[in-house]
Amino acid sequence: MKKHFSLLSQYSIGVLFGWGLIISGMSNPKKVLGFLDLAGAWDPSLIFVMVGAVIVGLAGFYVVSKRSEAFFGGALHIPTRRDITKPLIIGSFIFGAGWGIAGFCPGPVIVALGAGHIKAFVFFIAMLAGMELCNRFFSGHKRRT
């Protein structure tokens, strides 16, 4: 019963996240690119989405910091590293470049795929290819949490 409730909770959270992306405009690449176009027709409306995400994230980290196990049992896997590494900088640059070129990032592209946007499909395939290349090039790279 606990496992079924856990799966139902995860599904419900995913649906809520997807609806949030749709309502906020994060799954619309034109809206995202308008937000990123500081020198042109800048659309500042996504600032509210980012502020809301930061508040929810901070609240979530606060709640998790008070717990010793996950809500449905099992260990919590919280990163402890705080250093800025070359792979982190390169990955951030690649993420930002992809977001700025296409107007998608991983979460919203899944929502846009569900809506049947061909641009989302192209981005998704490129994202998977990039993930595979990263795994191949950094497979020997030891990750620390």
Short mmCIF file of N, CA, C and O in Angstrom, two decimals:
data_model
loop_
_atom_site.label_atom_id
_atom_site.label_comp_id
_atom_site.label_asym_id
_atom_site.label_seq_id
_atom_site.Cartn_x
_atom_site.Cartn_y
_atom_site.Cartn_z
N MET A 1 0.83 -1.20 0.00
CA MET A 1 0.00 0.00 0.00
C MET A 1 0.87 1.25 0.00
O MET A 1 0.58 2.21 -0.70
N LYS A 2 1.94 1.23 0.80
CA LYS A 2 2.83 2.38 0.90
C LYS A 2 3.48 2.69 -0.44
O LYS A 2 3.61 3.84 -0.83
N LYS A 3 3.87 1.64 -1.18
CA LYS A 3 4.50 1.81 -2.49
C LYS A 3 3.51 2.43 -3.48
O LYS A 3 3.87 3.31 -4.26
N HIS A 4 2.25 1.97 -3.46
CA HIS A 4 1.25 2.52 -4.37
C HIS A 4 0.98 3.98 -4.05
O HIS A 4 0.83 4.80 -4.96
N PHE A 5 0.95 4.33 -2.77
CA PHE A 5 0.74 5.73 -2.38
C PHE A 5 1.93 6.56 -2.83
O PHE A 5 1.76 7.69 -3.29
N SER A 6 3.14 6.01 -2.72
CA SER A 6 4.34 6.72 -3.16
C SER A 6 4.29 6.98 -4.66
O SER A 6 4.56 8.09 -5.11
N LEU A 7 3.91 5.96 -5.45
CA LEU A 7 3.82 6.13 -6.90
C LEU A 7 2.73 7.14 -7.26
O LEU A 7 2.92 7.98 -8.15
N LEU A 8 1.61 7.07 -6.58
CA LEU A 8 0.52 8.02 -6.83
C LEU A 8 0.97 9.44 -6.48
O LEU A 8 0.68 10.38 -7.23
N SER A 9 1.69 9.59 -5.39
CA SER A 9 2.19 10.91 -4.99
C SER A 9 3.17 11.44 -6.03
O SER A 9 3.12 12.61 -6.42
N GLN A 10 4.08 10.58 -6.49
CA GLN A 10 5.06 11.01 -7.49
C GLN A 10 4.37 11.41 -8.78
O GLN A 10 4.71 12.42 -9.41
N TYR A 11 3.39 10.64 -9.22
CA TYR A 11 2.64 10.95 -10.42
C TYR A 11 1.91 12.29 -10.25
O TYR A 11 1.95 13.15 -11.14
N SER A 12 1.26 12.47 -9.11
CA SER A 12 0.51 13.71 -8.85
C SER A 12 1.44 14.93 -8.84
O SER A 12 1.09 15.98 -9.39
N ILE A 13 2.61 14.78 -8.25
CA ILE A 13 3.58 15.88 -8.23
C ILE A 13 4.04 16.20 -9.65
O ILE A 13 4.19 17.37 -10.02
N GLY A 14 4.27 15.17 -10.46
CA GLY A 14 4.67 15.37 -11.85
C GLY A 14 3.60 16.10 -12.65
O GLY A 14 3.90 17.00 -13.43
N VAL A 15 2.34 15.71 -12.46
CA VAL A 15 1.23 16.38 -13.15
C VAL A 15 1.13 17.83 -12.70
O VAL A 15 0.97 18.74 -13.53
N LEU A 16 1.25 18.08 -11.40
CA LEU A 16 1.20 19.44 -10.88
C LEU A 16 2.35 20.28 -11.46
O LEU A 16 2.15 21.42 -11.87
N PHE A 17 3.55 19.69 -11.53
CA PHE A 17 4.71 20.38 -12.10
C PHE A 17 4.45 20.71 -13.58
O PHE A 17 4.71 21.82 -14.04
N GLY A 18 3.92 19.74 -14.32
CA GLY A 18 3.61 19.96 -15.73
C GLY A 18 2.59 21.08 -15.93
O GLY A 18 2.77 21.95 -16.79
N TRP A 19 1.54 21.07 -15.13
CA TRP A 19 0.54 22.14 -15.22
C TRP A 19 1.16 23.49 -14.87
O TRP A 19 0.85 24.50 -15.50
N GLY A 20 2.03 23.50 -13.88
CA GLY A 20 2.73 24.75 -13.52
C GLY A 20 3.56 25.28 -14.67
O GLY A 20 3.60 26.49 -14.94
N LEU A 21 4.24 24.38 -15.39
CA LEU A 21 5.04 24.79 -16.54
C LEU A 21 4.15 25.35 -17.65
O LEU A 21 4.52 26.34 -18.31
N ILE A 22 3.00 24.73 -17.86
CA ILE A 22 2.09 25.21 -18.90
C ILE A 22 1.51 26.57 -18.52
O ILE A 22 1.54 27.52 -19.31
N ILE A 23 0.99 26.69 -17.31
CA ILE A 23 0.35 27.93 -16.86
C ILE A 23 1.35 29.09 -16.83
O ILE A 23 1.02 30.20 -17.22
N SER A 24 2.58 28.82 -16.40
CA SER A 24 3.58 29.88 -16.28
C SER A 24 4.17 30.30 -17.62
O SER A 24 4.76 31.36 -17.74
N GLY A 25 4.01 29.45 -18.64
CA GLY A 25 4.58 29.76 -19.95
C GLY A 25 5.97 29.16 -20.16
O GLY A 25 6.58 29.36 -21.20
N MET A 26 6.47 28.41 -19.18
CA MET A 26 7.82 27.84 -19.29
C MET A 26 7.91 26.78 -20.39
O MET A 26 9.00 26.48 -20.86
N SER A 27 6.80 26.21 -20.81
CA SER A 27 6.84 25.21 -21.88
C SER A 27 6.67 25.85 -23.26
O SER A 27 6.68 25.16 -24.27
N ASN A 28 6.55 27.17 -23.29
CA ASN A 28 6.43 27.91 -24.54
C ASN A 28 7.78 28.55 -24.84
O ASN A 28 8.17 29.53 -24.20
N PRO A 29 8.53 28.03 -25.83
CA PRO A 29 9.87 28.55 -26.09
C PRO A 29 9.88 30.03 -26.46
O PRO A 29 10.84 30.74 -26.15
N LYS A 30 8.81 30.54 -27.08
CA LYS A 30 8.77 31.97 -27.43
C LYS A 30 8.75 32.83 -26.17
O LYS A 30 9.39 33.88 -26.11
N LYS A 31 8.03 32.38 -25.17
CA LYS A 31 7.96 33.12 -23.91
C LYS A 31 9.32 33.10 -23.21
O LYS A 31 9.79 34.12 -22.71
N VAL A 32 9.97 31.93 -23.20
CA VAL A 32 11.28 31.80 -22.56
C VAL A 32 12.32 32.65 -23.29
O VAL A 32 13.11 33.38 -22.67
N LEU A 33 12.32 32.58 -24.62
CA LEU A 33 13.28 33.37 -25.40
C LEU A 33 13.02 34.87 -25.23
O LEU A 33 13.96 35.66 -25.21
N GLY A 34 11.75 35.25 -25.07
CA GLY A 34 11.42 36.65 -24.79
C GLY A 34 11.98 37.09 -23.44
O GLY A 34 12.45 38.22 -23.29
N PHE A 35 11.97 36.20 -22.48
CA PHE A 35 12.55 36.51 -21.16
C PHE A 35 14.07 36.64 -21.25
O PHE A 35 14.67 37.49 -20.59
N LEU A 36 14.69 35.81 -22.07
CA LEU A 36 16.15 35.84 -22.19
C LEU A 36 16.66 36.95 -23.11
O LEU A 36 17.85 37.24 -23.11
N ASP A 37 15.78 37.59 -23.85
CA ASP A 37 16.17 38.65 -24.79
C ASP A 37 16.23 40.00 -24.07
O ASP A 37 15.36 40.85 -24.25
N LEU A 38 17.28 40.21 -23.30
CA LEU A 38 17.41 41.43 -22.52
C LEU A 38 17.60 42.67 -23.39
O LEU A 38 17.22 43.78 -23.00
N ALA A 39 18.21 42.52 -24.55
CA ALA A 39 18.50 43.67 -25.41
C ALA A 39 17.37 43.98 -26.37
O ALA A 39 17.39 45.01 -27.02
N GLY A 40 16.39 43.11 -26.48
CA GLY A 40 15.30 43.30 -27.44
C GLY A 40 13.97 43.52 -26.75
O GLY A 40 13.85 44.33 -25.83
N ALA A 41 12.99 42.74 -27.15
CA ALA A 41 11.64 42.83 -26.59
C ALA A 41 11.56 41.95 -25.34
O ALA A 41 10.94 40.91 -25.34
N TRP A 42 12.18 42.41 -24.27
CA TRP A 42 12.29 41.63 -23.04
C TRP A 42 10.92 41.45 -22.39
O TRP A 42 10.14 42.39 -22.23
N ASP A 43 10.63 40.20 -22.01
CA ASP A 43 9.39 39.86 -21.30
C ASP A 43 9.76 39.43 -19.89
O ASP A 43 10.21 38.31 -19.67
N PRO A 44 9.61 40.31 -18.90
CA PRO A 44 10.06 40.01 -17.54
C PRO A 44 9.12 39.11 -16.74
O PRO A 44 9.40 38.81 -15.58
N SER A 45 8.04 38.65 -17.32
CA SER A 45 7.02 37.92 -16.55
C SER A 45 7.53 36.63 -15.92
O SER A 45 7.00 36.19 -14.90
N LEU A 46 8.55 36.01 -16.49
CA LEU A 46 9.05 34.76 -15.91
C LEU A 46 9.86 34.98 -14.63
O LEU A 46 10.20 34.01 -13.94
N ILE A 47 10.13 36.23 -14.29
CA ILE A 47 10.80 36.51 -13.01
C ILE A 47 9.95 35.97 -11.87
O ILE A 47 10.48 35.42 -10.90
N PHE A 48 8.64 36.11 -11.98
CA PHE A 48 7.74 35.63 -10.93
C PHE A 48 7.82 34.11 -10.80
O PHE A 48 7.76 33.57 -9.69
N VAL A 49 7.99 33.43 -11.93
CA VAL A 49 8.14 31.98 -11.91
C VAL A 49 9.43 31.62 -11.19
O VAL A 49 9.47 30.72 -10.34
N MET A 50 10.51 32.32 -11.51
CA MET A 50 11.80 32.03 -10.87
C MET A 50 11.77 32.34 -9.38
O MET A 50 12.29 31.55 -8.58
N VAL A 51 11.18 33.45 -8.99
CA VAL A 51 11.09 33.78 -7.57
C VAL A 51 10.26 32.71 -6.84
O VAL A 51 10.64 32.24 -5.76
N GLY A 52 9.15 32.31 -7.44
CA GLY A 52 8.33 31.26 -6.84
C GLY A 52 9.10 29.95 -6.71
O GLY A 52 9.01 29.26 -5.69
N ALA A 53 9.87 29.60 -7.74
CA ALA A 53 10.66 28.37 -7.70
C ALA A 53 11.72 28.43 -6.60
O ALA A 53 11.96 27.44 -5.90
N VAL A 54 12.36 29.57 -6.44
CA VAL A 54 13.37 29.71 -5.39
C VAL A 54 12.73 29.58 -4.01
O VAL A 54 13.26 28.89 -3.13
N ILE A 55 11.57 30.18 -3.82
CA ILE A 55 10.89 30.10 -2.52
C ILE A 55 10.49 28.65 -2.21
O ILE A 55 10.73 28.15 -1.11
N VAL A 56 9.92 27.97 -3.20
CA VAL A 56 9.53 26.57 -3.00
C VAL A 56 10.76 25.71 -2.75
O VAL A 56 10.77 24.84 -1.87
N GLY A 57 11.83 25.96 -3.50
CA GLY A 57 13.07 25.20 -3.31
C GLY A 57 13.67 25.41 -1.93
O GLY A 57 14.08 24.45 -1.27
N LEU A 58 13.72 26.64 -1.47
CA LEU A 58 14.25 26.92 -0.14
C LEU A 58 13.39 26.25 0.95
O LEU A 58 13.93 25.68 1.90
N ALA A 59 12.08 26.33 0.79
CA ALA A 59 11.20 25.67 1.76
C ALA A 59 11.43 24.17 1.74
O ALA A 59 11.49 23.52 2.80
N GLY A 60 11.57 23.60 0.55
CA GLY A 60 11.81 22.17 0.44
C GLY A 60 13.12 21.75 1.09
O GLY A 60 13.17 20.75 1.83
N PHE A 61 14.18 22.51 0.85
CA PHE A 61 15.47 22.19 1.48
C PHE A 61 15.39 22.34 2.99
O PHE A 61 16.01 21.58 3.73
N TYR A 62 14.63 23.32 3.47
CA TYR A 62 14.48 23.48 4.92
C TYR A 62 13.79 22.26 5.53
O TYR A 62 14.24 21.71 6.53
N VAL A 63 12.69 21.82 4.90
CA VAL A 63 11.96 20.65 5.40
C VAL A 63 12.86 19.41 5.38
O VAL A 63 12.93 18.65 6.35
N VAL A 64 13.57 19.21 4.27
CA VAL A 64 14.43 18.03 4.13
C VAL A 64 15.58 18.06 5.13
O VAL A 64 15.98 17.03 5.66
N SER A 65 16.09 19.25 5.43
CA SER A 65 17.22 19.35 6.37
C SER A 65 16.84 18.91 7.78
O SER A 65 17.70 18.56 8.58
N LYS A 66 15.56 18.88 8.08
CA LYS A 66 15.07 18.47 9.40
C LYS A 66 14.75 16.98 9.47
O LYS A 66 14.39 16.47 10.52
N ARG A 67 14.87 16.28 8.34
CA ARG A 67 14.49 14.87 8.28
C ARG A 67 15.72 13.98 8.19
O ARG A 67 16.76 14.40 7.71
N SER A 68 15.57 12.75 8.60
CA SER A 68 16.66 11.78 8.50
C SER A 68 16.40 10.74 7.41
O SER A 68 17.29 10.00 7.05
N GLU A 69 15.16 10.68 6.92
CA GLU A 69 14.86 9.76 5.83
C GLU A 69 13.82 10.39 4.91
O GLU A 69 13.17 11.38 5.26
N ALA A 70 13.65 9.82 3.73
CA ALA A 70 12.69 10.33 2.76
C ALA A 70 11.26 10.14 3.28
O ALA A 70 11.02 9.33 4.19
N PHE A 71 10.32 10.86 2.71
CA PHE A 71 8.94 10.81 3.18
C PHE A 71 8.35 9.41 3.12
O PHE A 71 7.54 9.04 3.96
N PHE A 72 8.73 8.62 2.12
CA PHE A 72 8.19 7.27 1.99
C PHE A 72 9.24 6.22 2.37
O PHE A 72 9.19 5.09 1.92
N GLY A 73 10.18 6.60 3.23
CA GLY A 73 11.22 5.68 3.67
C GLY A 73 12.44 5.74 2.77
O GLY A 73 12.42 6.33 1.70
N GLY A 74 13.51 5.16 3.21
CA GLY A 74 14.74 5.15 2.43
C GLY A 74 15.62 6.34 2.78
O GLY A 74 15.23 7.27 3.49
N ALA A 75 16.83 6.28 2.27
CA ALA A 75 17.81 7.31 2.58
C ALA A 75 17.59 8.58 1.74
O ALA A 75 17.08 8.52 0.63
N LEU A 76 17.95 9.71 2.32
CA LEU A 76 17.97 10.96 1.59
C LEU A 76 19.34 11.11 0.94
O LEU A 76 20.36 10.87 1.58
N HIS A 77 19.37 11.51 -0.31
CA HIS A 77 20.64 11.70 -1.02
C HIS A 77 20.80 13.20 -1.30
O HIS A 77 20.37 13.69 -2.33
N ILE A 78 21.41 13.89 -0.36
CA ILE A 78 21.59 15.33 -0.47
C ILE A 78 23.06 15.61 -0.80
O ILE A 78 23.95 15.17 -0.08
N PRO A 79 23.31 16.35 -1.90
CA PRO A 79 24.70 16.67 -2.24
C PRO A 79 25.36 17.48 -1.14
O PRO A 79 24.74 18.34 -0.51
N THR A 80 26.63 17.20 -0.91
CA THR A 80 27.38 17.93 0.11
C THR A 80 28.46 18.81 -0.48
O THR A 80 29.02 19.63 0.22
N ARG A 81 28.76 18.62 -1.77
CA ARG A 81 29.80 19.43 -2.41
C ARG A 81 29.34 20.86 -2.57
O ARG A 81 28.19 21.13 -2.88
N ARG A 82 30.27 21.78 -2.39
CA ARG A 82 29.97 23.19 -2.56
C ARG A 82 31.00 23.88 -3.44
O ARG A 82 30.93 25.09 -3.64
N ASP A 83 31.96 23.11 -3.96
CA ASP A 83 33.00 23.72 -4.79
C ASP A 83 32.52 23.88 -6.23
O ASP A 83 31.61 23.21 -6.69
N ILE A 84 33.12 24.83 -6.91
CA ILE A 84 32.81 25.09 -8.31
C ILE A 84 33.91 24.47 -9.15
O ILE A 84 35.07 24.85 -9.04
N THR A 85 33.52 23.48 -9.97
CA THR A 85 34.50 22.73 -10.75
C THR A 85 34.38 23.07 -12.23
O THR A 85 33.38 23.65 -12.68
N LYS A 86 35.40 22.69 -12.97
CA LYS A 86 35.40 22.92 -14.42
C LYS A 86 34.21 22.22 -15.09
O LYS A 86 33.51 22.85 -15.90
N PRO A 87 33.94 20.93 -14.78
CA PRO A 87 32.76 20.31 -15.39
C PRO A 87 31.45 21.03 -15.06
O PRO A 87 30.55 21.10 -15.89
N LEU A 88 31.34 21.58 -13.86
CA LEU A 88 30.14 22.32 -13.48
C LEU A 88 29.99 23.57 -14.33
O LEU A 88 28.90 23.87 -14.84
N ILE A 89 31.07 24.30 -14.53
CA ILE A 89 31.03 25.52 -15.34
C ILE A 89 30.72 25.19 -16.80
O ILE A 89 29.87 25.84 -17.42
N ILE A 90 31.37 24.17 -17.34
CA ILE A 90 31.13 23.77 -18.73
C ILE A 90 29.70 23.31 -18.91
O ILE A 90 29.01 23.69 -19.86
N GLY A 91 29.22 22.48 -17.99
CA GLY A 91 27.84 22.00 -18.07
C GLY A 91 26.84 23.13 -17.96
O GLY A 91 25.84 23.15 -18.68
N SER A 92 27.10 24.09 -17.09
CA SER A 92 26.21 25.25 -16.95
C SER A 92 26.17 26.07 -18.24
O SER A 92 25.12 26.53 -18.68
N PHE A 93 27.34 26.23 -18.85
CA PHE A 93 27.42 26.97 -20.11
C PHE A 93 26.62 26.25 -21.21
O PHE A 93 25.85 26.88 -21.94
N ILE A 94 26.80 24.96 -21.32
CA ILE A 94 26.09 24.19 -22.34
C ILE A 94 24.58 24.23 -22.09
O ILE A 94 23.79 24.42 -23.01
N PHE A 95 24.17 24.08 -20.83
CA PHE A 95 22.75 24.16 -20.48
C PHE A 95 22.18 25.52 -20.87
O PHE A 95 21.14 25.61 -21.53
N GLY A 96 22.87 26.60 -20.48
CA GLY A 96 22.41 27.95 -20.79
C GLY A 96 22.36 28.23 -22.27
O GLY A 96 21.43 28.87 -22.77
N ALA A 97 23.37 27.75 -23.01
CA ALA A 97 23.40 27.95 -24.46
C ALA A 97 22.22 27.23 -25.11
O ALA A 97 21.53 27.79 -25.98
N GLY A 98 21.98 26.00 -24.71
CA GLY A 98 20.86 25.25 -25.26
C GLY A 98 19.53 25.90 -24.94
O GLY A 98 18.63 25.99 -25.79
N TRP A 99 19.40 26.41 -23.72
CA TRP A 99 18.17 27.07 -23.30
C TRP A 99 17.97 28.35 -24.11
O TRP A 99 16.87 28.66 -24.56
N GLY A 100 19.06 29.10 -24.31
CA GLY A 100 18.97 30.35 -25.05
C GLY A 100 18.72 30.16 -26.53
O GLY A 100 18.08 30.99 -27.17
N ILE A 101 19.22 29.09 -27.10
CA ILE A 101 19.02 28.83 -28.53
C ILE A 101 17.63 28.28 -28.80
O ILE A 101 16.93 28.74 -29.71
N ALA A 102 17.23 27.31 -28.02
CA ALA A 102 15.97 26.60 -28.29
C ALA A 102 14.78 27.10 -27.48
O ALA A 102 13.64 26.92 -27.89
N GLY A 103 15.04 27.68 -26.31
CA GLY A 103 13.94 28.10 -25.44
C GLY A 103 13.37 26.98 -24.60
O GLY A 103 12.33 27.12 -23.99
N PHE A 104 14.08 25.85 -24.57
CA PHE A 104 13.66 24.70 -23.77
C PHE A 104 14.73 24.32 -22.77
O PHE A 104 15.91 24.52 -23.02
N CYS A 105 14.32 23.74 -21.68
CA CYS A 105 15.22 23.01 -20.79
C CYS A 105 14.51 21.67 -20.50
O CYS A 105 13.38 21.46 -20.94
N PRO A 106 15.15 20.74 -19.81
CA PRO A 106 14.61 19.37 -19.73
C PRO A 106 13.17 19.22 -19.25
O PRO A 106 12.41 18.46 -19.85
N GLY A 107 12.76 19.90 -18.21
CA GLY A 107 11.38 19.74 -17.73
C GLY A 107 10.35 20.22 -18.73
O GLY A 107 9.46 19.47 -19.14
N PRO A 108 10.43 21.48 -19.16
CA PRO A 108 9.44 21.99 -20.11
C PRO A 108 9.43 21.27 -21.46
O PRO A 108 8.40 21.20 -22.11
N VAL A 109 10.57 20.70 -21.88
CA VAL A 109 10.56 20.01 -23.17
C VAL A 109 9.69 18.75 -23.10
O VAL A 109 9.06 18.38 -24.09
N ILE A 110 9.62 18.11 -21.94
CA ILE A 110 8.76 16.94 -21.79
C ILE A 110 7.30 17.36 -21.95
O ILE A 110 6.51 16.68 -22.61
N VAL A 111 6.94 18.50 -21.36
CA VAL A 111 5.57 19.01 -21.49
C VAL A 111 5.27 19.35 -22.95
O VAL A 111 4.21 19.00 -23.48
N ALA A 112 6.21 20.01 -23.62
CA ALA A 112 6.02 20.39 -25.02
C ALA A 112 5.96 19.16 -25.93
O ALA A 112 5.24 19.16 -26.93
N LEU A 113 6.70 18.10 -25.57
CA LEU A 113 6.60 16.84 -26.32
C LEU A 113 5.18 16.31 -26.26
O LEU A 113 4.63 15.85 -27.27
N GLY A 114 4.60 16.35 -25.08
CA GLY A 114 3.23 15.88 -24.90
C GLY A 114 2.23 16.67 -25.72
O GLY A 114 1.18 16.16 -26.10
N ALA A 115 2.57 17.93 -26.01
CA ALA A 115 1.70 18.77 -26.82
C ALA A 115 1.97 18.58 -28.31
O ALA A 115 1.29 19.16 -29.15
N GLY A 116 2.99 17.78 -28.65
CA GLY A 116 3.27 17.46 -30.04
C GLY A 116 4.10 18.47 -30.81
O GLY A 116 4.07 18.49 -32.03
N HIS A 117 4.84 19.33 -30.12
CA HIS A 117 5.68 20.32 -30.80
C HIS A 117 6.91 19.65 -31.41
O HIS A 117 7.70 19.02 -30.70
N ILE A 118 7.09 19.82 -32.72
CA ILE A 118 8.22 19.18 -33.41
C ILE A 118 9.55 19.74 -32.92
O ILE A 118 10.53 19.01 -32.81
N LYS A 119 9.61 21.03 -32.61
CA LYS A 119 10.84 21.65 -32.09
C LYS A 119 11.24 20.98 -30.77
O LYS A 119 12.41 20.78 -30.50
N ALA A 120 10.26 20.61 -29.98
CA ALA A 120 10.54 19.93 -28.72
C ALA A 120 11.14 18.55 -28.98
O ALA A 120 12.05 18.12 -28.28
N PHE A 121 10.63 17.86 -30.00
CA PHE A 121 11.16 16.55 -30.34
C PHE A 121 12.62 16.66 -30.76
O PHE A 121 13.46 15.88 -30.32
N VAL A 122 12.95 17.64 -31.60
CA VAL A 122 14.33 17.85 -32.06
C VAL A 122 15.23 18.16 -30.86
O VAL A 122 16.32 17.60 -30.71
N PHE A 123 14.76 19.05 -29.98
CA PHE A 123 15.55 19.39 -28.78
C PHE A 123 15.75 18.17 -27.90
O PHE A 123 16.84 17.93 -27.39
N PHE A 124 14.69 17.38 -27.72
CA PHE A 124 14.76 16.20 -26.86
C PHE A 124 15.79 15.20 -27.38
O PHE A 124 16.59 14.66 -26.61
N ILE A 125 15.80 14.96 -28.69
CA ILE A 125 16.78 14.04 -29.29
C ILE A 125 18.19 14.60 -29.09
O ILE A 125 19.11 13.86 -28.73
N ALA A 126 18.38 15.90 -29.32
CA ALA A 126 19.69 16.53 -29.12
C ALA A 126 20.11 16.44 -27.65
O ALA A 126 21.29 16.19 -27.35
N MET A 127 19.17 16.61 -26.74
CA MET A 127 19.47 16.51 -25.31
C MET A 127 19.91 15.10 -24.94
O MET A 127 20.90 14.92 -24.23
N LEU A 128 19.20 14.10 -25.46
CA LEU A 128 19.60 12.72 -25.19
C LEU A 128 20.98 12.41 -25.77
O LEU A 128 21.80 11.74 -25.11
N ALA A 129 21.25 12.92 -26.97
CA ALA A 129 22.57 12.72 -27.58
C ALA A 129 23.65 13.38 -26.73
O ALA A 129 24.73 12.80 -26.51
N GLY A 130 23.38 14.58 -26.25
CA GLY A 130 24.34 15.27 -25.38
C GLY A 130 24.59 14.53 -24.08
O GLY A 130 25.72 14.45 -23.60
N MET A 131 23.54 13.96 -23.52
CA MET A 131 23.69 13.18 -22.29
C MET A 131 24.55 11.94 -22.54
O MET A 131 25.39 11.59 -21.71
N GLU A 132 24.33 11.31 -23.67
CA GLU A 132 25.11 10.12 -24.01
C GLU A 132 26.59 10.48 -24.23
O GLU A 132 27.48 9.78 -23.76
N LEU A 133 26.83 11.58 -24.94
CA LEU A 133 28.22 12.03 -25.14
C LEU A 133 28.89 12.33 -23.80
O LEU A 133 30.05 11.97 -23.58
N CYS A 134 28.18 12.99 -22.93
CA CYS A 134 28.72 13.29 -21.60
C CYS A 134 29.06 12.02 -20.84
O CYS A 134 30.12 11.91 -20.25
N ASN A 135 28.16 11.04 -20.88
CA ASN A 135 28.43 9.77 -20.20
C ASN A 135 29.66 9.08 -20.76
O ASN A 135 30.45 8.50 -20.03
N ARG A 136 29.83 9.16 -22.07
CA ARG A 136 31.00 8.51 -22.69
C ARG A 136 32.30 9.22 -22.35
O ARG A 136 33.30 8.58 -22.08
N PHE A 137 32.27 10.57 -22.40
CA PHE A 137 33.50 11.32 -22.15
C PHE A 137 33.87 11.37 -20.67
O PHE A 137 35.03 11.45 -20.32
N PHE A 138 32.87 11.35 -19.80
CA PHE A 138 33.13 11.46 -18.36
C PHE A 138 32.85 10.18 -17.60
O PHE A 138 32.69 10.20 -16.39
N SER A 139 32.79 9.05 -18.30
CA SER A 139 32.49 7.78 -17.63
C SER A 139 33.58 7.43 -16.62
O SER A 139 33.31 6.81 -15.60
N GLY A 140 34.81 7.84 -16.87
CA GLY A 140 35.90 7.58 -15.92
C GLY A 140 36.02 8.67 -14.87
O GLY A 140 36.74 8.54 -13.90
N HIS A 141 35.29 9.77 -15.07
CA HIS A 141 35.32 10.89 -14.13
C HIS A 141 34.57 10.50 -12.86
O HIS A 141 33.41 10.12 -12.91
N LYS A 142 35.24 10.56 -11.75
CA LYS A 142 34.63 10.15 -10.49
C LYS A 142 33.77 11.29 -9.94
O LYS A 142 34.27 12.38 -9.71
N ARG A 143 32.49 11.03 -9.77
CA ARG A 143 31.59 12.02 -9.21
C ARG A 143 31.53 11.87 -7.71
O ARG A 143 31.44 10.77 -7.19
N ARG A 144 31.58 12.99 -7.03
CA ARG A 144 31.40 13.00 -5.57
C ARG A 144 30.16 13.79 -5.25
O ARG A 144 29.86 14.76 -5.91
N THR A 145 29.45 13.35 -4.23
CA THR A 145 28.24 14.09 -3.84
C THR A 145 28.48 14.87 -2.58
O THR A 145 29.38 14.70 -1.86
#
